[in-house]
mmCIF file with all atom_site columns, C-alpha atoms and ligand atoms in Angstrom:
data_model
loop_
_atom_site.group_PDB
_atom_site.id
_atom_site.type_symbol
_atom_site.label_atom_id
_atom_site.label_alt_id
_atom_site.label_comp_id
_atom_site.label_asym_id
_atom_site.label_entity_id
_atom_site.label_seq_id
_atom_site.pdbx_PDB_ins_code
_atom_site.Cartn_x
_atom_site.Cartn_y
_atom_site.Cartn_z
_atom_site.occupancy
_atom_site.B_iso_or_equiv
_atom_site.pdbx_formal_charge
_atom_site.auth_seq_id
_atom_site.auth_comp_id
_atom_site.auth_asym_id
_atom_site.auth_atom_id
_atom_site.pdbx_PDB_model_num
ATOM   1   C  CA  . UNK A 1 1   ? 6.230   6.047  1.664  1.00 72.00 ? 1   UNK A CA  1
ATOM   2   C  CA  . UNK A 1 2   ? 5.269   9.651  1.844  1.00 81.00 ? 2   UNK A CA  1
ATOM   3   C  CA  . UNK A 1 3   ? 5.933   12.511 -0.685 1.00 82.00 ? 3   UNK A CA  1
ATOM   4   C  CA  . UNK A 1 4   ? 9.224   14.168 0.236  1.00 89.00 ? 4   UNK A CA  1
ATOM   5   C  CA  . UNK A 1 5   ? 9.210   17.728 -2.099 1.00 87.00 ? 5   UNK A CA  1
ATOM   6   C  CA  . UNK A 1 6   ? 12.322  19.017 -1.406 1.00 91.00 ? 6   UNK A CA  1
ATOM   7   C  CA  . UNK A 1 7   ? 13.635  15.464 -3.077 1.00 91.00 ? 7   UNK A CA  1
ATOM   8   C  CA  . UNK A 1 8   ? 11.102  15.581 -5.797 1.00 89.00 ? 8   UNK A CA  1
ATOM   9   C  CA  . UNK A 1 9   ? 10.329  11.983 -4.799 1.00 89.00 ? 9   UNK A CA  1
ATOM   10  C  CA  . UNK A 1 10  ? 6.091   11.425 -4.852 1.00 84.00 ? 10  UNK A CA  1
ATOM   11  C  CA  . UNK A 1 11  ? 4.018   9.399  -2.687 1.00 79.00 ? 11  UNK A CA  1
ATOM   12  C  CA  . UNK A 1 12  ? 4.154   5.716  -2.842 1.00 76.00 ? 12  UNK A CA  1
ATOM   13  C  CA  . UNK A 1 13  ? 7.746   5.455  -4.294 1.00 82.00 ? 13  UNK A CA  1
ATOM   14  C  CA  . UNK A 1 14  ? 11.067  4.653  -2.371 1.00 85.00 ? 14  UNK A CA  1
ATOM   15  C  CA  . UNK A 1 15  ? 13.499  7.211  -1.729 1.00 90.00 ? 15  UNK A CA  1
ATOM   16  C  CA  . UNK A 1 16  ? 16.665  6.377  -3.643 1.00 92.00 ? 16  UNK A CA  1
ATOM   17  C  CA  . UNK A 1 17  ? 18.766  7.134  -0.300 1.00 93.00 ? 17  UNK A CA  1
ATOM   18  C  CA  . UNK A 1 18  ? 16.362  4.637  1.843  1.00 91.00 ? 18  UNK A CA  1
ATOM   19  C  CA  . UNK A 1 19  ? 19.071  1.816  2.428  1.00 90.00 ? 19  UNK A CA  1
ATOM   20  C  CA  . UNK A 1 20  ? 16.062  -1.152 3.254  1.00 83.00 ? 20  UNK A CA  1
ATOM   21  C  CA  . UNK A 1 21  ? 16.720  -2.715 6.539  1.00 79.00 ? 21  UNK A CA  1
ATOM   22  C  CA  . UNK A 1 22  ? 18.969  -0.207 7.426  1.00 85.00 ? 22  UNK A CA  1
ATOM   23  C  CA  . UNK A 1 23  ? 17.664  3.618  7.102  1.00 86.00 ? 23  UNK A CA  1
ATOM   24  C  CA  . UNK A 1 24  ? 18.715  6.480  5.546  1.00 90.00 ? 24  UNK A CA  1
ATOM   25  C  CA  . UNK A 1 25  ? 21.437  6.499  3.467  1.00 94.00 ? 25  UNK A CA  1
ATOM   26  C  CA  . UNK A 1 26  ? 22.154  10.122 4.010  1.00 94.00 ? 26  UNK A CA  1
ATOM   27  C  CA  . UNK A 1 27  ? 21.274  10.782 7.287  1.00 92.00 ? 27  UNK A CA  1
ATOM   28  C  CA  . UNK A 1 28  ? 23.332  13.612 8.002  1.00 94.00 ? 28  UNK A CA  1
ATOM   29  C  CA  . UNK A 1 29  ? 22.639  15.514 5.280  1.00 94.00 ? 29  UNK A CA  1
ATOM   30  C  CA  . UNK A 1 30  ? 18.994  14.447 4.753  1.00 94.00 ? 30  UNK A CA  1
ATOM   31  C  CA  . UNK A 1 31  ? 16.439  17.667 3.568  1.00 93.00 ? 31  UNK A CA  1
ATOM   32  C  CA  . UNK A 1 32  ? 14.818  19.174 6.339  1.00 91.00 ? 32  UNK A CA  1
ATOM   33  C  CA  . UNK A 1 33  ? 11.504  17.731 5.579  1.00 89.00 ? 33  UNK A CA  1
ATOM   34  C  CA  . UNK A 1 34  ? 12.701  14.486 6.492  1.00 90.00 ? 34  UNK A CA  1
ATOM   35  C  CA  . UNK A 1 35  ? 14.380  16.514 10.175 1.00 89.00 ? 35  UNK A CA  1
ATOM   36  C  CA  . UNK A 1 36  ? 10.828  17.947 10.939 1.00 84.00 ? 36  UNK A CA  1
ATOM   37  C  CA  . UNK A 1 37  ? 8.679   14.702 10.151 1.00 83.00 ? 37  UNK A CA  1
ATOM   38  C  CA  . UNK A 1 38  ? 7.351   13.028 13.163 1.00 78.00 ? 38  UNK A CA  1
ATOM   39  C  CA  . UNK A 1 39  ? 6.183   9.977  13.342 1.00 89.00 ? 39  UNK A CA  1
ATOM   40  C  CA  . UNK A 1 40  ? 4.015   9.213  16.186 1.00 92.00 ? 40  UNK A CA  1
ATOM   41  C  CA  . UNK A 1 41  ? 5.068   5.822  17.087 1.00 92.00 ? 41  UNK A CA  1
ATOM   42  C  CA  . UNK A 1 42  ? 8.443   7.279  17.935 1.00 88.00 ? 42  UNK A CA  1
ATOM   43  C  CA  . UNK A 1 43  ? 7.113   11.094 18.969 1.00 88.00 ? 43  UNK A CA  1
ATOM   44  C  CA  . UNK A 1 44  ? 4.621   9.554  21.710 1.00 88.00 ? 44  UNK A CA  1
ATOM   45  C  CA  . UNK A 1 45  ? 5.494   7.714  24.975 1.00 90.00 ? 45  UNK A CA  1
ATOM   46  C  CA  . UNK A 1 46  ? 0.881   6.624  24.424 1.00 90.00 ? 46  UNK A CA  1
ATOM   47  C  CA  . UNK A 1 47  ? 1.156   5.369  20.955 1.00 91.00 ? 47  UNK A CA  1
ATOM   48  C  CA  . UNK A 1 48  ? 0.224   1.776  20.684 1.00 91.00 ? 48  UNK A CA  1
ATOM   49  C  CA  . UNK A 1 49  ? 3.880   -0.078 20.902 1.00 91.00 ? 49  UNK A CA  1
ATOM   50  C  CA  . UNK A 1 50  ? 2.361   -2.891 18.661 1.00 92.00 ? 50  UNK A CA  1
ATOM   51  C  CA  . UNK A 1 51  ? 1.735   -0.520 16.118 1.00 94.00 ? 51  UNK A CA  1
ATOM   52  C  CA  . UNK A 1 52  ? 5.153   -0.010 15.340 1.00 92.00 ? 52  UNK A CA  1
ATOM   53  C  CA  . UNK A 1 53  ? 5.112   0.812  11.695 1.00 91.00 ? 53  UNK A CA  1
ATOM   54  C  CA  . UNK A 1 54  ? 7.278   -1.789 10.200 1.00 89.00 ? 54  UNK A CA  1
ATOM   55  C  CA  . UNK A 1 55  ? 4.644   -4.271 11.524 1.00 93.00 ? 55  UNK A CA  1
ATOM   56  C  CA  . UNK A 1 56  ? 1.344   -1.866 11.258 1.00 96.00 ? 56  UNK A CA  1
ATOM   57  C  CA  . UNK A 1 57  ? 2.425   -1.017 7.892  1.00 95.00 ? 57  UNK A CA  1
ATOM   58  C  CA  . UNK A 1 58  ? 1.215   2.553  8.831  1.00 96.00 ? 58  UNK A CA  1
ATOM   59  C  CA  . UNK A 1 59  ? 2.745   5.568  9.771  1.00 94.00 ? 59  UNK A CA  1
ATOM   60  C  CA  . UNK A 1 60  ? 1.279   8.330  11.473 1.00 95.00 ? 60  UNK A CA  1
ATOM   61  C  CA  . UNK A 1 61  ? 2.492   11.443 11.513 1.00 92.00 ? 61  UNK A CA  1
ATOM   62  C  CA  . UNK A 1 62  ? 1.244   14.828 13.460 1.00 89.00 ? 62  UNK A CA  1
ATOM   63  C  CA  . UNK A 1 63  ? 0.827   17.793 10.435 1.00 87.00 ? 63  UNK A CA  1
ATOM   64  C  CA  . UNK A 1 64  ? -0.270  21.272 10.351 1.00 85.00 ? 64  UNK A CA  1
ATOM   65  C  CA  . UNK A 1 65  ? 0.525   21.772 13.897 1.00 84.00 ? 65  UNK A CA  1
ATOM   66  C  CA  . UNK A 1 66  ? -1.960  19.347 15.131 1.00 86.00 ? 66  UNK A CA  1
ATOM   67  C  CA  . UNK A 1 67  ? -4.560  20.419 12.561 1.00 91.00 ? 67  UNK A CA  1
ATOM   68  C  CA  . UNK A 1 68  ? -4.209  16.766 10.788 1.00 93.00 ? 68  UNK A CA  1
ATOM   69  C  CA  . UNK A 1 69  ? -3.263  13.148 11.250 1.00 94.00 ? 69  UNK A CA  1
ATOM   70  C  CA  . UNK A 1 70  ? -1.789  11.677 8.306  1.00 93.00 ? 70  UNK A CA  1
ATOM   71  C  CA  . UNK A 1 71  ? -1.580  8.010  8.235  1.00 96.00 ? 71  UNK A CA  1
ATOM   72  C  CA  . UNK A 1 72  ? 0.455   6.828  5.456  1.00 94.00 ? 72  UNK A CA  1
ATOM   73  C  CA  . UNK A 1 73  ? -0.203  3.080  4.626  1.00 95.00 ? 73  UNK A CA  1
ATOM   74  C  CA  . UNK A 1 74  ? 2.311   0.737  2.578  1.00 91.00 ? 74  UNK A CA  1
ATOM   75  C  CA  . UNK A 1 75  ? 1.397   0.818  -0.639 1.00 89.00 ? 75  UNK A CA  1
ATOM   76  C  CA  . UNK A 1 76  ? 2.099   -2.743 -1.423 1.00 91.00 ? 76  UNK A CA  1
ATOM   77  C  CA  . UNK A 1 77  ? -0.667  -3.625 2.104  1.00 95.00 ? 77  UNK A CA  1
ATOM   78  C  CA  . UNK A 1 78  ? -3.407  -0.997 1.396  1.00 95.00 ? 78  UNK A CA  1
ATOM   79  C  CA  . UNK A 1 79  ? -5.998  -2.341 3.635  1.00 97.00 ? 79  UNK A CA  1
ATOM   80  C  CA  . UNK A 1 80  ? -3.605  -1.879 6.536  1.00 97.00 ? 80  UNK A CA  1
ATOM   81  C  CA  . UNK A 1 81  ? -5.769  0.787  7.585  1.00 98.00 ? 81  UNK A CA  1
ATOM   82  C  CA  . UNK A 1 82  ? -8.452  -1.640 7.935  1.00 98.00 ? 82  UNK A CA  1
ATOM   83  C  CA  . UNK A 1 83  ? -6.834  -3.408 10.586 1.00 97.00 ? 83  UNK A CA  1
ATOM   84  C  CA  . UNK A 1 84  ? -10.011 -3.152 13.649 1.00 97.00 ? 84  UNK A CA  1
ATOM   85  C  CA  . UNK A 1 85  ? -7.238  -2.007 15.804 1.00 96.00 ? 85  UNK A CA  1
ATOM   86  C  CA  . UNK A 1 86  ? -5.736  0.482  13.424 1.00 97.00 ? 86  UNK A CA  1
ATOM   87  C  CA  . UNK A 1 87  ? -9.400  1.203  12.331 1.00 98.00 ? 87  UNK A CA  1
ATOM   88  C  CA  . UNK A 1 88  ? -10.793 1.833  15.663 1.00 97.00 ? 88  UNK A CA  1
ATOM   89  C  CA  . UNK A 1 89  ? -7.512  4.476  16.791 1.00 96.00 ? 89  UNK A CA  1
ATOM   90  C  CA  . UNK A 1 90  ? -8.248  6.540  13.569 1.00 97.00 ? 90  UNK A CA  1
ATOM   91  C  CA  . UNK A 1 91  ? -11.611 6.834  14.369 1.00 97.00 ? 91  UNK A CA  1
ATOM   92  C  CA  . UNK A 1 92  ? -10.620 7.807  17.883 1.00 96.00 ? 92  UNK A CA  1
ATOM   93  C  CA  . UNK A 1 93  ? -8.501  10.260 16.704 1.00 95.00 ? 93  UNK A CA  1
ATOM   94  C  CA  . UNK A 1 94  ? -11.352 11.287 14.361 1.00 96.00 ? 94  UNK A CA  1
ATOM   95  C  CA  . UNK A 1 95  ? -13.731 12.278 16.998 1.00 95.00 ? 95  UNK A CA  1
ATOM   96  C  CA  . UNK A 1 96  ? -10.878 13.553 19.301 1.00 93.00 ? 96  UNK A CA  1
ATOM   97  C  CA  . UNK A 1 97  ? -10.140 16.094 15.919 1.00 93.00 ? 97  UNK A CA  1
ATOM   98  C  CA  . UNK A 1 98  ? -14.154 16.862 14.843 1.00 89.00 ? 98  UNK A CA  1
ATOM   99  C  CA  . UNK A 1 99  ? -14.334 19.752 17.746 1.00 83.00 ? 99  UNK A CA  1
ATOM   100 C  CA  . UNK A 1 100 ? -11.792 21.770 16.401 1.00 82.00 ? 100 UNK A CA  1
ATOM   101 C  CA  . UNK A 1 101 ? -12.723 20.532 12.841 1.00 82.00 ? 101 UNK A CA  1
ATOM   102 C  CA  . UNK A 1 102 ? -9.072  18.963 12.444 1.00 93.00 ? 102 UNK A CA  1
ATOM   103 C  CA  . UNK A 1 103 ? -8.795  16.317 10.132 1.00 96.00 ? 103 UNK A CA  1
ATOM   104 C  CA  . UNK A 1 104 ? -7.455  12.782 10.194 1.00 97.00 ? 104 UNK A CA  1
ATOM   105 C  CA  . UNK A 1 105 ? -6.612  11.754 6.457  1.00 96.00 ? 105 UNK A CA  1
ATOM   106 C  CA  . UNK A 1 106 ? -5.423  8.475  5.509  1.00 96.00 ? 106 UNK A CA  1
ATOM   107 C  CA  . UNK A 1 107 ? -3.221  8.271  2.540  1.00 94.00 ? 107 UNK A CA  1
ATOM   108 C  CA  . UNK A 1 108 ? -2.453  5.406  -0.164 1.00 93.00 ? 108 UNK A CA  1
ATOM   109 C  CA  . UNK A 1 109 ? -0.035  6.840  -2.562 1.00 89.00 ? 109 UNK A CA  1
ATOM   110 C  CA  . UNK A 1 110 ? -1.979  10.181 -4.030 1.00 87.00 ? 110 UNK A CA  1
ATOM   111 C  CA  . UNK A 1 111 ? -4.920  8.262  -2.917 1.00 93.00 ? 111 UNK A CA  1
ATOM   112 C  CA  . UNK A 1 112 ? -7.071  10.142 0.527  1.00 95.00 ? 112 UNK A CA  1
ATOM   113 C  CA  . UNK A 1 113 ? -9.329  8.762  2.130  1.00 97.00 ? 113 UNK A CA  1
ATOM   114 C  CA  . UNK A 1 114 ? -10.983 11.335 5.032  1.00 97.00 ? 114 UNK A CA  1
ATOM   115 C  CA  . UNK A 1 115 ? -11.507 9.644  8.235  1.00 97.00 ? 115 UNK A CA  1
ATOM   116 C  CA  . UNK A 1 116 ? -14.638 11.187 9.998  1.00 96.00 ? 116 UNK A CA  1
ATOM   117 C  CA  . UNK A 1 117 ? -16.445 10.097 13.282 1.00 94.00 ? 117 UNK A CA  1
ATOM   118 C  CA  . UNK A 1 118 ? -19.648 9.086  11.298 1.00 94.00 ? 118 UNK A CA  1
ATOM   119 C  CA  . UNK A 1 119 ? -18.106 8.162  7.856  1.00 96.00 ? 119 UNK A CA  1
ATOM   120 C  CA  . UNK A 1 120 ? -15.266 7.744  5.827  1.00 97.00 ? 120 UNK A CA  1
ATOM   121 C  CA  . UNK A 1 121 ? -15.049 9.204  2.226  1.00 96.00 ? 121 UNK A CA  1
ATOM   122 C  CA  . UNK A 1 122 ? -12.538 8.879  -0.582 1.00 96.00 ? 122 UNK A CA  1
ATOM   123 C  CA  . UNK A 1 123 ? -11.397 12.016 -2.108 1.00 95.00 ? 123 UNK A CA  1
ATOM   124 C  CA  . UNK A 1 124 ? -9.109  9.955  -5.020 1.00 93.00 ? 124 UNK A CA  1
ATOM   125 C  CA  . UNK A 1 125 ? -5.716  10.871 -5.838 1.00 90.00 ? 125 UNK A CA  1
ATOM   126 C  CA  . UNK A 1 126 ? -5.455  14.130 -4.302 1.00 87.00 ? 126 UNK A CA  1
ATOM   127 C  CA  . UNK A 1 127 ? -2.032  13.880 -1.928 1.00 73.00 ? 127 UNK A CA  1
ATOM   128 C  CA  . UNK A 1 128 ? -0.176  15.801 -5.077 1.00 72.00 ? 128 UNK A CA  1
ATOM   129 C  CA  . UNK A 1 129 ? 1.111   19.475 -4.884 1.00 74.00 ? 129 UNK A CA  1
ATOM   130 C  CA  . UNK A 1 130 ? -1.390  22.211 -5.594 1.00 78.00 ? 130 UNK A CA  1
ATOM   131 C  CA  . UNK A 1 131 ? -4.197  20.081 -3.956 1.00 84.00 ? 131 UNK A CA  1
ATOM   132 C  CA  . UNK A 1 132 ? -5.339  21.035 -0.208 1.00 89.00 ? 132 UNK A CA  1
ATOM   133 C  CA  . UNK A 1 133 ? -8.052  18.986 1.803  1.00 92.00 ? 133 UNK A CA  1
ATOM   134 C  CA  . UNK A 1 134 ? -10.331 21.416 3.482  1.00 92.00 ? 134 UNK A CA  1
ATOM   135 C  CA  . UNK A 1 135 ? -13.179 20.850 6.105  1.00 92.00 ? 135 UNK A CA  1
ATOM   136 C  CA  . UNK A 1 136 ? -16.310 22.800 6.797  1.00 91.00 ? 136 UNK A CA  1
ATOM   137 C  CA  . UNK A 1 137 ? -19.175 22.724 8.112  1.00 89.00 ? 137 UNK A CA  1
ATOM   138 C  CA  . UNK A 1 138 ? -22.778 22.139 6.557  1.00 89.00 ? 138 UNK A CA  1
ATOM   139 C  CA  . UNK A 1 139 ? -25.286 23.856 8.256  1.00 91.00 ? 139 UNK A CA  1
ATOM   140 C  CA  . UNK A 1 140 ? -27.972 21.782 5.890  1.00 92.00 ? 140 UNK A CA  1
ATOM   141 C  CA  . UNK A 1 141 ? -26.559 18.515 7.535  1.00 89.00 ? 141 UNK A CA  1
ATOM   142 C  CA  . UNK A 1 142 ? -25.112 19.692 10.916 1.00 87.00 ? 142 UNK A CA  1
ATOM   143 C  CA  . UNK A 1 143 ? -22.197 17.466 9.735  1.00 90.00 ? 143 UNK A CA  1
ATOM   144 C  CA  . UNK A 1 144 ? -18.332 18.471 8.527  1.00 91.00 ? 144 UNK A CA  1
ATOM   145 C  CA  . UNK A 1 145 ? -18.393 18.249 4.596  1.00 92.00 ? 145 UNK A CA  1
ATOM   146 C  CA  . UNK A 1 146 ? -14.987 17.292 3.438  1.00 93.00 ? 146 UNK A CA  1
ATOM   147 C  CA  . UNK A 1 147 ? -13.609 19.403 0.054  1.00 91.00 ? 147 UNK A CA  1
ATOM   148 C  CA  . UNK A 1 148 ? -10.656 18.785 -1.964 1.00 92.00 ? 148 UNK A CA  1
ATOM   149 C  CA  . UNK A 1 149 ? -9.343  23.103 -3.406 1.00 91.00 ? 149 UNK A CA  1
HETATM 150 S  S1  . SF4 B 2 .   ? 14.985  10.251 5.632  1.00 92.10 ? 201 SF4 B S1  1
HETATM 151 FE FE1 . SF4 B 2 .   ? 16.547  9.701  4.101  1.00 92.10 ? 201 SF4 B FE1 1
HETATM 152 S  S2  . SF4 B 2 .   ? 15.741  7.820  3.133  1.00 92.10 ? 201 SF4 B S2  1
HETATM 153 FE FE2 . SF4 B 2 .   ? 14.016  8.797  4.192  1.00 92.10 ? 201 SF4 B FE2 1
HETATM 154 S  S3  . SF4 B 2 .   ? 13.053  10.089 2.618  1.00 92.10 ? 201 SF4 B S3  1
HETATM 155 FE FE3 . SF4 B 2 .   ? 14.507  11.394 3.741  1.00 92.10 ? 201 SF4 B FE3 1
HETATM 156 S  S4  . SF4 B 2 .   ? 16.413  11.279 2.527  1.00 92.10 ? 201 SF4 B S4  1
HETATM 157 FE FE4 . SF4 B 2 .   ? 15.125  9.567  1.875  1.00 92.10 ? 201 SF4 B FE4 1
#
C-alpha cells in the first residue's frame, strides 16, 4: 500500500476507491500517480511470475527513472521481504544498482529499510513528504553511506 499524494492517502493505509478483490474503484478517473506507477511484475516480460504480488506480498516498482527500486511490502506480512527468494532478487538488484550508486529501498509503511550489496540498514519512518533518501560515497570506507535529508 504505497503513499498516493495527489489522494492525500499515506503509506500503509487502503485507498478508499481500492474495491478488494476487484481493483480500482475509479479507474477511469484515477490521479495520474496511480497512471504512471509501474509495477514490475506487470512492466517486465523477466520478473519472477511467482512473485506476483498478491502472493509475494511485495510490489516493486521502477522510480526516479531507474535511479531506485522501491519494494513496497504488505503491511499486515512485513517480513515478506525476507522471503530467500525475494531476499536474494533485492540483493541482485542491489549490486546491479551500486555502479551507478542507484538505490534499492524497501518500504514498510513510512518505515525504509536500504538494501545494499554488503548490508542492509534501517533508516525508520522516513517514506513521508519532505524526507529524501540520498546515497554517497565514503571515501574513509570505500563503501556507499546511505543518508536520510
Ligand atoms: S489505482 Fe485506484 S484504488 Fe489504487 S490508489 Fe489509485 S485511486 Fe486508489
Amino acid at each position: 500500500m504505497l503513499r498516493v499524494e495527489e489522494l492525500n492517502k499515506p503509506a500503509g493505509t487502503w485507498c478508499p476507491s481500492c474495491r478488494k478483490g476487484v481493483g480500482c474503484g475509479i479507474y477511469e478517473t484515477r490521479p495520474g500517480e496511480c497512471r504512471t506507477f509501474g509495477c514490475l511484475w506487470l512492466a517486465d516480460e523477466q520478473f519472477p511470475a511467482e512473485l506476483k504480488p498478491e502472493r509475494s506480498k511485495v510490489v516493486f516498482a521502477v522510480e526516479f527513472g531507474g535511479g531506485r527500486v522501491g519494494a513496497y511490502v504488505d503491511a499486515d506480512q512485513p517480513a515478506a521481504w525476507r522471503r530467500p527468494d525475494i531476499f536474494a532478487l533485492l540483493k541482485r538488484m542491489a549490486a546491479a544498482q551500486a555502479a551507478r550508486r542507484g538505490q534499492v529501498i524497501v518500504f514498510i509503511r513510512d518505515r525504509a529499510i536500504a538494501i545494499l550489496p554488503d548490508r542492509e540498514v534501517d533508516l525508520g519512518a522516513v517514506n513521508v513528504p519532505g524526507k529524501s533518501i540520498v546515497y554517497r560515497d565514503d571515501p574513509r570506507t570505500g563503501r556507499i553511506d546511505v543518508q536520510v535529508v
